[in-house]
CSV table of C-alpha atoms in Angstrom, one decimal:
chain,number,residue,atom,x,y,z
A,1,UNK,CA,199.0,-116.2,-41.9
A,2,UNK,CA,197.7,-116.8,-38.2
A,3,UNK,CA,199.4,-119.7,-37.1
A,4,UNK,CA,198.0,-120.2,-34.1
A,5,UNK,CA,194.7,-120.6,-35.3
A,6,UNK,CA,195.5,-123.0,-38.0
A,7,UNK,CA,197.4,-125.2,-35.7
A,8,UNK,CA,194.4,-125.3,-33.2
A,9,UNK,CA,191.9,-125.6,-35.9
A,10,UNK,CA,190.1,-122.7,-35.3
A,11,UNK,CA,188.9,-120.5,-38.0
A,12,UNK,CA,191.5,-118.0,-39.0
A,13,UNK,CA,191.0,-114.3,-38.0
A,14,UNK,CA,190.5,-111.6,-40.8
A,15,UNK,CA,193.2,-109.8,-41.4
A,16,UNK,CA,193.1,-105.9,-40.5
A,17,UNK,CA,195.6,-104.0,-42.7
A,18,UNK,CA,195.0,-101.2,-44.7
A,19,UNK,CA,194.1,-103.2,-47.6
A,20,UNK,CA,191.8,-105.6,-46.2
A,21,UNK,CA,188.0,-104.7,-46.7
A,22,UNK,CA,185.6,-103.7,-44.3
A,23,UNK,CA,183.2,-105.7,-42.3
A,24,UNK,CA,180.8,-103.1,-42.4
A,25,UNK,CA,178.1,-102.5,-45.1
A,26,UNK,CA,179.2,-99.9,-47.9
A,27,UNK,CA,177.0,-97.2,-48.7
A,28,UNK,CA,177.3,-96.0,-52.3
A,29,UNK,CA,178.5,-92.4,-52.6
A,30,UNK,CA,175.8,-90.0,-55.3
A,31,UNK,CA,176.8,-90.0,-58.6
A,32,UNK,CA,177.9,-86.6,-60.3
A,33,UNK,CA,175.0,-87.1,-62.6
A,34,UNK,CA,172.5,-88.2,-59.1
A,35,UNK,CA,173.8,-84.5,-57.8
A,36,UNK,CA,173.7,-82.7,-60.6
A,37,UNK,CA,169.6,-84.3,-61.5
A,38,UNK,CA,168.7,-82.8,-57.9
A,39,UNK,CA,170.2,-79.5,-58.4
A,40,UNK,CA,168.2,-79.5,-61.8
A,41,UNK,CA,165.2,-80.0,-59.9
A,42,UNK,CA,165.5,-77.5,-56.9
A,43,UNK,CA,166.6,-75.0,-59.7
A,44,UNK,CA,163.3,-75.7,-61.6
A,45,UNK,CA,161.2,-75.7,-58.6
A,46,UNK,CA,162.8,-72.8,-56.8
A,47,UNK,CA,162.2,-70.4,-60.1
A,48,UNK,CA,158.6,-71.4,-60.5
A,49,UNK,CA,158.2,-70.9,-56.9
A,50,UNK,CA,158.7,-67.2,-57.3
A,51,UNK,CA,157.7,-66.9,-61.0
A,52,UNK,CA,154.4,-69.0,-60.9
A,53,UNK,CA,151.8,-67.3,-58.4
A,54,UNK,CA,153.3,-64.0,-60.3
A,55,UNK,CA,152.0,-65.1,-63.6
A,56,UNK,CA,149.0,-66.8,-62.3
A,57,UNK,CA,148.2,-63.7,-59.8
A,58,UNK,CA,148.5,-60.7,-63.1
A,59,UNK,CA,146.7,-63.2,-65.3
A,60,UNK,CA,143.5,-63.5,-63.4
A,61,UNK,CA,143.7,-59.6,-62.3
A,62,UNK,CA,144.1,-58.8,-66.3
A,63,UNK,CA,141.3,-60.8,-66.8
A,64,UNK,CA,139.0,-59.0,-64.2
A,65,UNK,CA,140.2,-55.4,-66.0
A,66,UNK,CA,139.4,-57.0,-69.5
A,67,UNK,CA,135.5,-57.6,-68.4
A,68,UNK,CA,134.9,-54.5,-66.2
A,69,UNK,CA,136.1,-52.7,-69.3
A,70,UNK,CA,134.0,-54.8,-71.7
A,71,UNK,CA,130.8,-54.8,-69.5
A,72,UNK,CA,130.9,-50.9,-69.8
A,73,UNK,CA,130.6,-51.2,-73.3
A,74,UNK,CA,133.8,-50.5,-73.9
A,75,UNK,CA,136.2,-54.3,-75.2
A,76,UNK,CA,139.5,-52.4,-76.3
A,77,UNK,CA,140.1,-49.8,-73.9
A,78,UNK,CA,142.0,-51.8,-70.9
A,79,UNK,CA,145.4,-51.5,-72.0
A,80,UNK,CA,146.8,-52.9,-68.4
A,81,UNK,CA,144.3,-55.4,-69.1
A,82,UNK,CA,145.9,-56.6,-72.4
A,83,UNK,CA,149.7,-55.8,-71.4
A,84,UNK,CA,148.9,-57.9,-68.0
A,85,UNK,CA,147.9,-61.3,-69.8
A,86,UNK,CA,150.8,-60.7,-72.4
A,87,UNK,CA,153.0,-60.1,-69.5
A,88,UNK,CA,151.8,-63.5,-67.7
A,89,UNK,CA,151.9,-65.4,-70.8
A,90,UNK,CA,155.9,-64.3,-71.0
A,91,UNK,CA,156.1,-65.2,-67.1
A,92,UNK,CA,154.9,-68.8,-68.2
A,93,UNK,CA,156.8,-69.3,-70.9
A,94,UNK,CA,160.0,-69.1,-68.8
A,95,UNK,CA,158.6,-71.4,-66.4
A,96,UNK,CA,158.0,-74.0,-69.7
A,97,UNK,CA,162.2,-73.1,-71.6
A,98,UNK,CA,163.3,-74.0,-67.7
A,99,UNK,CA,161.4,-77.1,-67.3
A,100,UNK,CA,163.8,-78.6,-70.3
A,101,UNK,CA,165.7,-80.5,-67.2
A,102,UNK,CA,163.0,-80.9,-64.7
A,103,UNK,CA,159.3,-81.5,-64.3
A,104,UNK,CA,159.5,-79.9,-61.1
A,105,UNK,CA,158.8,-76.4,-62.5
A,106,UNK,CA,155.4,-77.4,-63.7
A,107,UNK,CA,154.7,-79.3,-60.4
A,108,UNK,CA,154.9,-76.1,-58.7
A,109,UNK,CA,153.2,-74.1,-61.3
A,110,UNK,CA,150.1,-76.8,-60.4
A,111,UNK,CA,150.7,-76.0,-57.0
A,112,UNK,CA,150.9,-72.8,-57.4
A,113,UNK,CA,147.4,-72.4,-59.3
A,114,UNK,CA,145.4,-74.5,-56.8
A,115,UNK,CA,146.8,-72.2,-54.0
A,116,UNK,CA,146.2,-68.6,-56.1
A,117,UNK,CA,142.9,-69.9,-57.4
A,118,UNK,CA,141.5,-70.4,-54.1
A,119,UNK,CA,142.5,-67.2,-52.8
A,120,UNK,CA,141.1,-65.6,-56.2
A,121,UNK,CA,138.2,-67.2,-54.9
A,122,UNK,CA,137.6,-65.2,-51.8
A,123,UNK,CA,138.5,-61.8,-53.5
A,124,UNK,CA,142.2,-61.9,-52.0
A,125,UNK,CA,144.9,-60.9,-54.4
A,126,UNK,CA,148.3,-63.3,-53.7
A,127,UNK,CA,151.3,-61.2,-53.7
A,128,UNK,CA,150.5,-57.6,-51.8
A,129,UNK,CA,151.0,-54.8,-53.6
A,130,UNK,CA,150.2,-56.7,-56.5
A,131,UNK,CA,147.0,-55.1,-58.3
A,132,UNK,CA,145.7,-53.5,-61.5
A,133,UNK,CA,143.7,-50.1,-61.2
A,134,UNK,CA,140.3,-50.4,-60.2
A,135,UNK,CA,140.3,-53.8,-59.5
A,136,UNK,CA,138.9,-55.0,-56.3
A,137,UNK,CA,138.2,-57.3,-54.5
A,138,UNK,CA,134.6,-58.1,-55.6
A,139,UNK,CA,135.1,-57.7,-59.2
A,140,UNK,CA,138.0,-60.5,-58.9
A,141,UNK,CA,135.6,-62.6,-57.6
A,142,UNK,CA,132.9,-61.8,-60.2
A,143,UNK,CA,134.9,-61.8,-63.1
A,144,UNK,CA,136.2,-65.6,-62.3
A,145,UNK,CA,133.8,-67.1,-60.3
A,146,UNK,CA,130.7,-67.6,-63.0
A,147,UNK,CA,133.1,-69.9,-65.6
A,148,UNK,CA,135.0,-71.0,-62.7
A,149,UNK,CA,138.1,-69.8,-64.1
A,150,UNK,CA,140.1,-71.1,-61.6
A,151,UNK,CA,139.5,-74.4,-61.9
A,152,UNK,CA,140.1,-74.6,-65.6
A,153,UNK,CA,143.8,-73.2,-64.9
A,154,UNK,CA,144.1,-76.0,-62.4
A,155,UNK,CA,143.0,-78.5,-64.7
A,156,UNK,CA,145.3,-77.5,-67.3
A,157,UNK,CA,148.3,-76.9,-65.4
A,158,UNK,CA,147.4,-80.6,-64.0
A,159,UNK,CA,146.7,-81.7,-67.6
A,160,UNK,CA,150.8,-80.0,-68.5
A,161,UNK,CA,152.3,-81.8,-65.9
A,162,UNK,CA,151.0,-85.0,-66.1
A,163,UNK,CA,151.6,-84.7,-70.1
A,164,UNK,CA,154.9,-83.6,-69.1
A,165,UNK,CA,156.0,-86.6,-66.6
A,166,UNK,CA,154.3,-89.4,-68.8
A,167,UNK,CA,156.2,-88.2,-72.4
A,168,UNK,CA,160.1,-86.9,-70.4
A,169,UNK,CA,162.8,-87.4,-72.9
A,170,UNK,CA,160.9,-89.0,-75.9
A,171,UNK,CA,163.2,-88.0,-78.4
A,172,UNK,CA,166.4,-89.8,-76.8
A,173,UNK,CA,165.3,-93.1,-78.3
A,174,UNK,CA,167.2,-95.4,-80.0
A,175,UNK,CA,168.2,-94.3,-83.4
A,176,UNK,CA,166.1,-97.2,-85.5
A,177,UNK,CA,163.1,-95.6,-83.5
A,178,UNK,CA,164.2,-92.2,-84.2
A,179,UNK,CA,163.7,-92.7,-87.8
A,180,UNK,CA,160.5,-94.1,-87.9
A,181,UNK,CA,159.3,-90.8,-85.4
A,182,UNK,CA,158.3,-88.3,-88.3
A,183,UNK,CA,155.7,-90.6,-89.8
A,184,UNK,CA,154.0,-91.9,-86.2
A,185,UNK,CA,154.4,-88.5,-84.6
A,186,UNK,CA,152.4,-87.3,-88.3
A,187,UNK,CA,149.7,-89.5,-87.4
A,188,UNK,CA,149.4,-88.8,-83.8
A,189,UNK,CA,149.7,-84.9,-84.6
A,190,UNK,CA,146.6,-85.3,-86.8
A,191,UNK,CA,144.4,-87.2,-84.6
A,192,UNK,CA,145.4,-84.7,-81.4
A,193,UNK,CA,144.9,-81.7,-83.4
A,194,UNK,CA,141.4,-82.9,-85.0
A,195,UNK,CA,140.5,-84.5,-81.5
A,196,UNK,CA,141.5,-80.8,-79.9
A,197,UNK,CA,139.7,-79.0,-81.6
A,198,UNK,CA,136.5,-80.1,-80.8
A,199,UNK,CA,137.3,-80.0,-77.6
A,200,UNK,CA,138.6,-76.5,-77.4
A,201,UNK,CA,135.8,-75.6,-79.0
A,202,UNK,CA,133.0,-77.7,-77.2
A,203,UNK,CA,134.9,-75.5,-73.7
A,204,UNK,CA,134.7,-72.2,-75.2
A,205,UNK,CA,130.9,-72.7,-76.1
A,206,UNK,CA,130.4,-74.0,-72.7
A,207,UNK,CA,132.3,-71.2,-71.0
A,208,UNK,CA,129.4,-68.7,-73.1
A,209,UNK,CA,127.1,-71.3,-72.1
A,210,UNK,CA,127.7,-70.1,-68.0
A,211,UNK,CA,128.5,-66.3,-69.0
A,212,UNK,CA,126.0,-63.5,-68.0
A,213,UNK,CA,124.1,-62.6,-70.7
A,214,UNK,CA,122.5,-59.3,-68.9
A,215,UNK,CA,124.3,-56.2,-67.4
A,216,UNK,CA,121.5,-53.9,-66.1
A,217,UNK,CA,123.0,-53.7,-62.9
A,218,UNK,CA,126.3,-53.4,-63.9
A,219,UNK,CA,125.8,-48.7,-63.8
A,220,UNK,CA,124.6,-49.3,-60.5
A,221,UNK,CA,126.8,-51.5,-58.1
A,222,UNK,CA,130.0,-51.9,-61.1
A,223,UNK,CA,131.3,-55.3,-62.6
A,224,UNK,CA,129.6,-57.6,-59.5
A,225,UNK,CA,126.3,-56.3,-61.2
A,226,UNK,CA,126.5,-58.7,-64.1
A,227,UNK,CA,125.6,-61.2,-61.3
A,228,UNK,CA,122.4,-59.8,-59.7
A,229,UNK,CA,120.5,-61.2,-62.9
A,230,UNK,CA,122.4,-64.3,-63.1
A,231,UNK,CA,121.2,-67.9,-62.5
A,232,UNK,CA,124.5,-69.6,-62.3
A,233,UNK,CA,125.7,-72.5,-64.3
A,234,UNK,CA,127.8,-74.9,-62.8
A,235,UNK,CA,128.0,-77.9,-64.9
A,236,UNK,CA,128.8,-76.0,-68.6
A,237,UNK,CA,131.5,-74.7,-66.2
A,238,UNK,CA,132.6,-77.9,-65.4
A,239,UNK,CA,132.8,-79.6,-68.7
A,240,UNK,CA,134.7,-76.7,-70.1
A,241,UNK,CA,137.5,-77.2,-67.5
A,242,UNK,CA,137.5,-80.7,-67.9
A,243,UNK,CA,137.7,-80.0,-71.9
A,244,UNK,CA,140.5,-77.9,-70.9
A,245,UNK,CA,142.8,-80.5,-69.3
A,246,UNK,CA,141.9,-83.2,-71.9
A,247,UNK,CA,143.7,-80.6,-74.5
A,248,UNK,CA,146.6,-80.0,-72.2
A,249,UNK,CA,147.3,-83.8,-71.5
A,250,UNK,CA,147.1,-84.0,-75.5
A,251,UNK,CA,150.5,-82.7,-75.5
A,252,UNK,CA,152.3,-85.4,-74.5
A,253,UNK,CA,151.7,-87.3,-78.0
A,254,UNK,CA,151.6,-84.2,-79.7
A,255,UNK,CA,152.6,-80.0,-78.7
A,256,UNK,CA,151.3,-78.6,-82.2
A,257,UNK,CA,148.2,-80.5,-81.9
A,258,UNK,CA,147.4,-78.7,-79.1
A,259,UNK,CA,148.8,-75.4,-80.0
A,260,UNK,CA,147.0,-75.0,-83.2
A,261,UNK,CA,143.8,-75.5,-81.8
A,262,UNK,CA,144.6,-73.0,-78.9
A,263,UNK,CA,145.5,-69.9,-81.1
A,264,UNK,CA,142.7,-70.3,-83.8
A,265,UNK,CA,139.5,-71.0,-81.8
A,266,UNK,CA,140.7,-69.3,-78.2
A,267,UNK,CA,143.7,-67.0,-78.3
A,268,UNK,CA,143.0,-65.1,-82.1
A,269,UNK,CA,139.4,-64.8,-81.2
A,270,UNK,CA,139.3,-63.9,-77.5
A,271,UNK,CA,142.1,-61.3,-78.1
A,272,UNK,CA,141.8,-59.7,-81.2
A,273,UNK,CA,138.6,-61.1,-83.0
A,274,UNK,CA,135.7,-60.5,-80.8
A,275,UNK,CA,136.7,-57.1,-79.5
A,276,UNK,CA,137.5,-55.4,-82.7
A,277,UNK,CA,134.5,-57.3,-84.4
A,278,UNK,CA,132.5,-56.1,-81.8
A,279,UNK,CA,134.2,-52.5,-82.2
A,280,UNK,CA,133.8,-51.9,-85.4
A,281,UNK,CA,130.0,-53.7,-85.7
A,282,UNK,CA,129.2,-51.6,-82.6
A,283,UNK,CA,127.3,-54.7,-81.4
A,284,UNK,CA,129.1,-54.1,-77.7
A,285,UNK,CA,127.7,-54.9,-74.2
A,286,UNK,CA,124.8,-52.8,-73.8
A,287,UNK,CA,122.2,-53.0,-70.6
A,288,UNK,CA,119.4,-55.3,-70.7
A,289,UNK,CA,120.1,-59.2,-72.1
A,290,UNK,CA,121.7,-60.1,-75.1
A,291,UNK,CA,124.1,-63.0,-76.7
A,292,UNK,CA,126.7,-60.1,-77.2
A,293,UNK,CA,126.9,-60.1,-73.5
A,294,UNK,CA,127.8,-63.6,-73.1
A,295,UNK,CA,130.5,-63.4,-76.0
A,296,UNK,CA,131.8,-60.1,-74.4
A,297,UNK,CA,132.5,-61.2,-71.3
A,298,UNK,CA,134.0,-64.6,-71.9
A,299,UNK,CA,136.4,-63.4,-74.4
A,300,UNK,CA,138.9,-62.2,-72.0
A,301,UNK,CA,138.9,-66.1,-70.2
A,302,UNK,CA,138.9,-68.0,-73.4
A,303,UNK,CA,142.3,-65.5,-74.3
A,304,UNK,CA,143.6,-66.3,-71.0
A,305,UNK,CA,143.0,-70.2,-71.1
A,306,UNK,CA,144.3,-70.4,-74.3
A,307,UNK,CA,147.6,-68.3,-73.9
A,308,UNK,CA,147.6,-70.7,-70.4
A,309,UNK,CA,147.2,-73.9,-73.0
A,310,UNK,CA,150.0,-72.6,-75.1
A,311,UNK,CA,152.6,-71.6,-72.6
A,312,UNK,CA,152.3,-75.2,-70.7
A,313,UNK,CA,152.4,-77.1,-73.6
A,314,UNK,CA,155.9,-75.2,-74.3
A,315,UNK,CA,157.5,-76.9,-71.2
A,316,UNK,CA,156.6,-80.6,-72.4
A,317,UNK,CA,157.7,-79.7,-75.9
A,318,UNK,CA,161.2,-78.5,-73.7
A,319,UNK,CA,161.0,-81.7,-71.4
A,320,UNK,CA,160.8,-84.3,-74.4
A,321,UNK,CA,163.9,-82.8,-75.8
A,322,UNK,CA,167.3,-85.1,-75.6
A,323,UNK,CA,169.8,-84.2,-72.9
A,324,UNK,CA,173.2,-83.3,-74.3
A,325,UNK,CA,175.1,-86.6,-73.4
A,326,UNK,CA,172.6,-89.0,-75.3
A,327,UNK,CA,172.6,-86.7,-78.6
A,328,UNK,CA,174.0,-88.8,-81.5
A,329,UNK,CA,174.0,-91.6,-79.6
A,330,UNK,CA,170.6,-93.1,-79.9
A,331,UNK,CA,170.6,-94.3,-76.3
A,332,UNK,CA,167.9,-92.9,-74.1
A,333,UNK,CA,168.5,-90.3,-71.4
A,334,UNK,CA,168.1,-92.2,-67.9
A,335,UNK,CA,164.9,-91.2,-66.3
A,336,UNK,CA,165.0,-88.3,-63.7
A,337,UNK,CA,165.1,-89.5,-59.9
């Protein structure tokens, strides 16, 4: 006790030992779990950093090879063509399983397709080196400048993400919500698939809506000749990429409703039905204008847009999952920081 200031009625002065507590403010150390959410994150980020304008890059190269091949006449023959999107599709895939503890993987993927897209744009491939054979510059930006392909893999990466962010750990409700789940999630399963499916299918008629429909030119000056006949069509272009992201944000109330729409009416028919139809009719891309064209040469982007619409709809299927800790518990998983 200080005497000397009780005895002079000042105000006593605060003690100074070890155990008395300190006058200045206290700043809160991170919590394991604040450390461990931020590792999660540069983790996600950092892989689809390198792994994104990979996928994104092959994808749009694949589906440059898949129309010079199918403007010649010719839908099956690009095998790097096929292998590419299948090997991009994989690519993506990892980016969605990783994205199970942060959204920060698809954030980069969107990123990543705004930036790849606009170099697309202007003929420049992304990554040096990085190139399937007899693709060039020009012919990239033939193939995916008429449906403005790029801009329907920016809308549904966007479409993911947001899905992604706005539906993050869904199934670590409680548990008395947890059991009424399978009959809401039924109903909003049904009204996403129905709802998807026209809109998948009112993009992919839009998308043959902009195609070329005449390759006269084509024997003359190669894949850019499908445009010297060409009166472009920007706004079916733009509906089908707005289509697009509408289907990808649909994933955050339901992933099958989106997937089954994607692989009936885009990836089945783009990658296996209209070229072995077309095959086996012999009703290929010949010179001079015809529907066939237009179906020919959109194939290939529907394929890609719909193996994009499936592979992104994986991650927020993997994000809505329940964290270890909160399994069993029926508490819900603290949101991300």
């Amino acid at each position: 006790m200080d005497l000397a200031g009780t005895m002079t009625g000042a105000a006593p002065r605060p003690s100074t030992g070890p155990g008395a507590p300190s006058g200045r403010a206290h700043t809160p150390a991170p919590t394991p779990r604040t450390v461990s959410t931020r590792a999660q994150h540069i983790r996600c980020g950092v892989f689809a950093a390198f792994f994104a304008p990979i996928a994104l890059a092959v994808l749009g190269l694949a589906v440059t090879d898949l129309q010079a091949t199918a403007a010649v006449g010719q839908p099956l023959s690009s095998s790097e063509g096929m292998v590419g999107i299948l090997v991009a599709a994989l690519l993506l895939v990892l980016i969605g399983v990783n994205s199970e503890d942060s959204p920060a993987g698809m954030v980069v993927t969107t990123a990543a397709a705004l930036v790849v897209g606009g170099l697309q744009m202007f003929g420049v491939t992304p990554l040096p080196g990085l190139a399937l054979s007899g693709v060039s510059g020009a012919d990239l930006v033939t193939a995916l400048s008429w449906g403005l392909y790029p801009l329907s893999v920016l809308t549904i990466c966007a479409g993911s993400t947001l899905a992604m962010l706005m539906g993050r750990r869904q199934a670590g409700r409680a548990a008395d919500n947890s059991r009424r789940r399978p009959l809401s999630h039924s109903g909003e399963r049904t009204a996403v698939a129905s709802t998807s499916m026209l809109l998948v299918a009112g993009a992919a008629t839009c998308l043959v809506l902009a195609a070329p429909t005449d390759t006269t030119e084509v024997a003359a000056h190669g894949l850019p000749g499908i445009l010297a006949l060409h009166t472009p069509r920007i706004l079916p272009a733009l509906a089908a990429a707005a289509l697009l992201g509408c289907v990808a944000l649909g994933s955050r109330w339901s992933v099958m409703g989106t997937q089954v729409p994607a692989w009936l009416l885009m990836v089945l028919p783009g990658f296996f039905g209209a070229p072995v139809w077309m095959t086996l009719t012999g009703l290929v891309i010949t010179p001079g204008p015809s529907p066939a064209t237009a179906i020919g040469l959109t194939a290939p982007v529907v394929t890609a847009l719909g193996l994009l619409l499936v592979t992104t709809s994986l991650g927020v299927h993997w994000a809505r999952r329940p964290s270890p800790d909160t399994v069993g518990t029926g508490e819900p998983t603290p949101p991300a920081k």
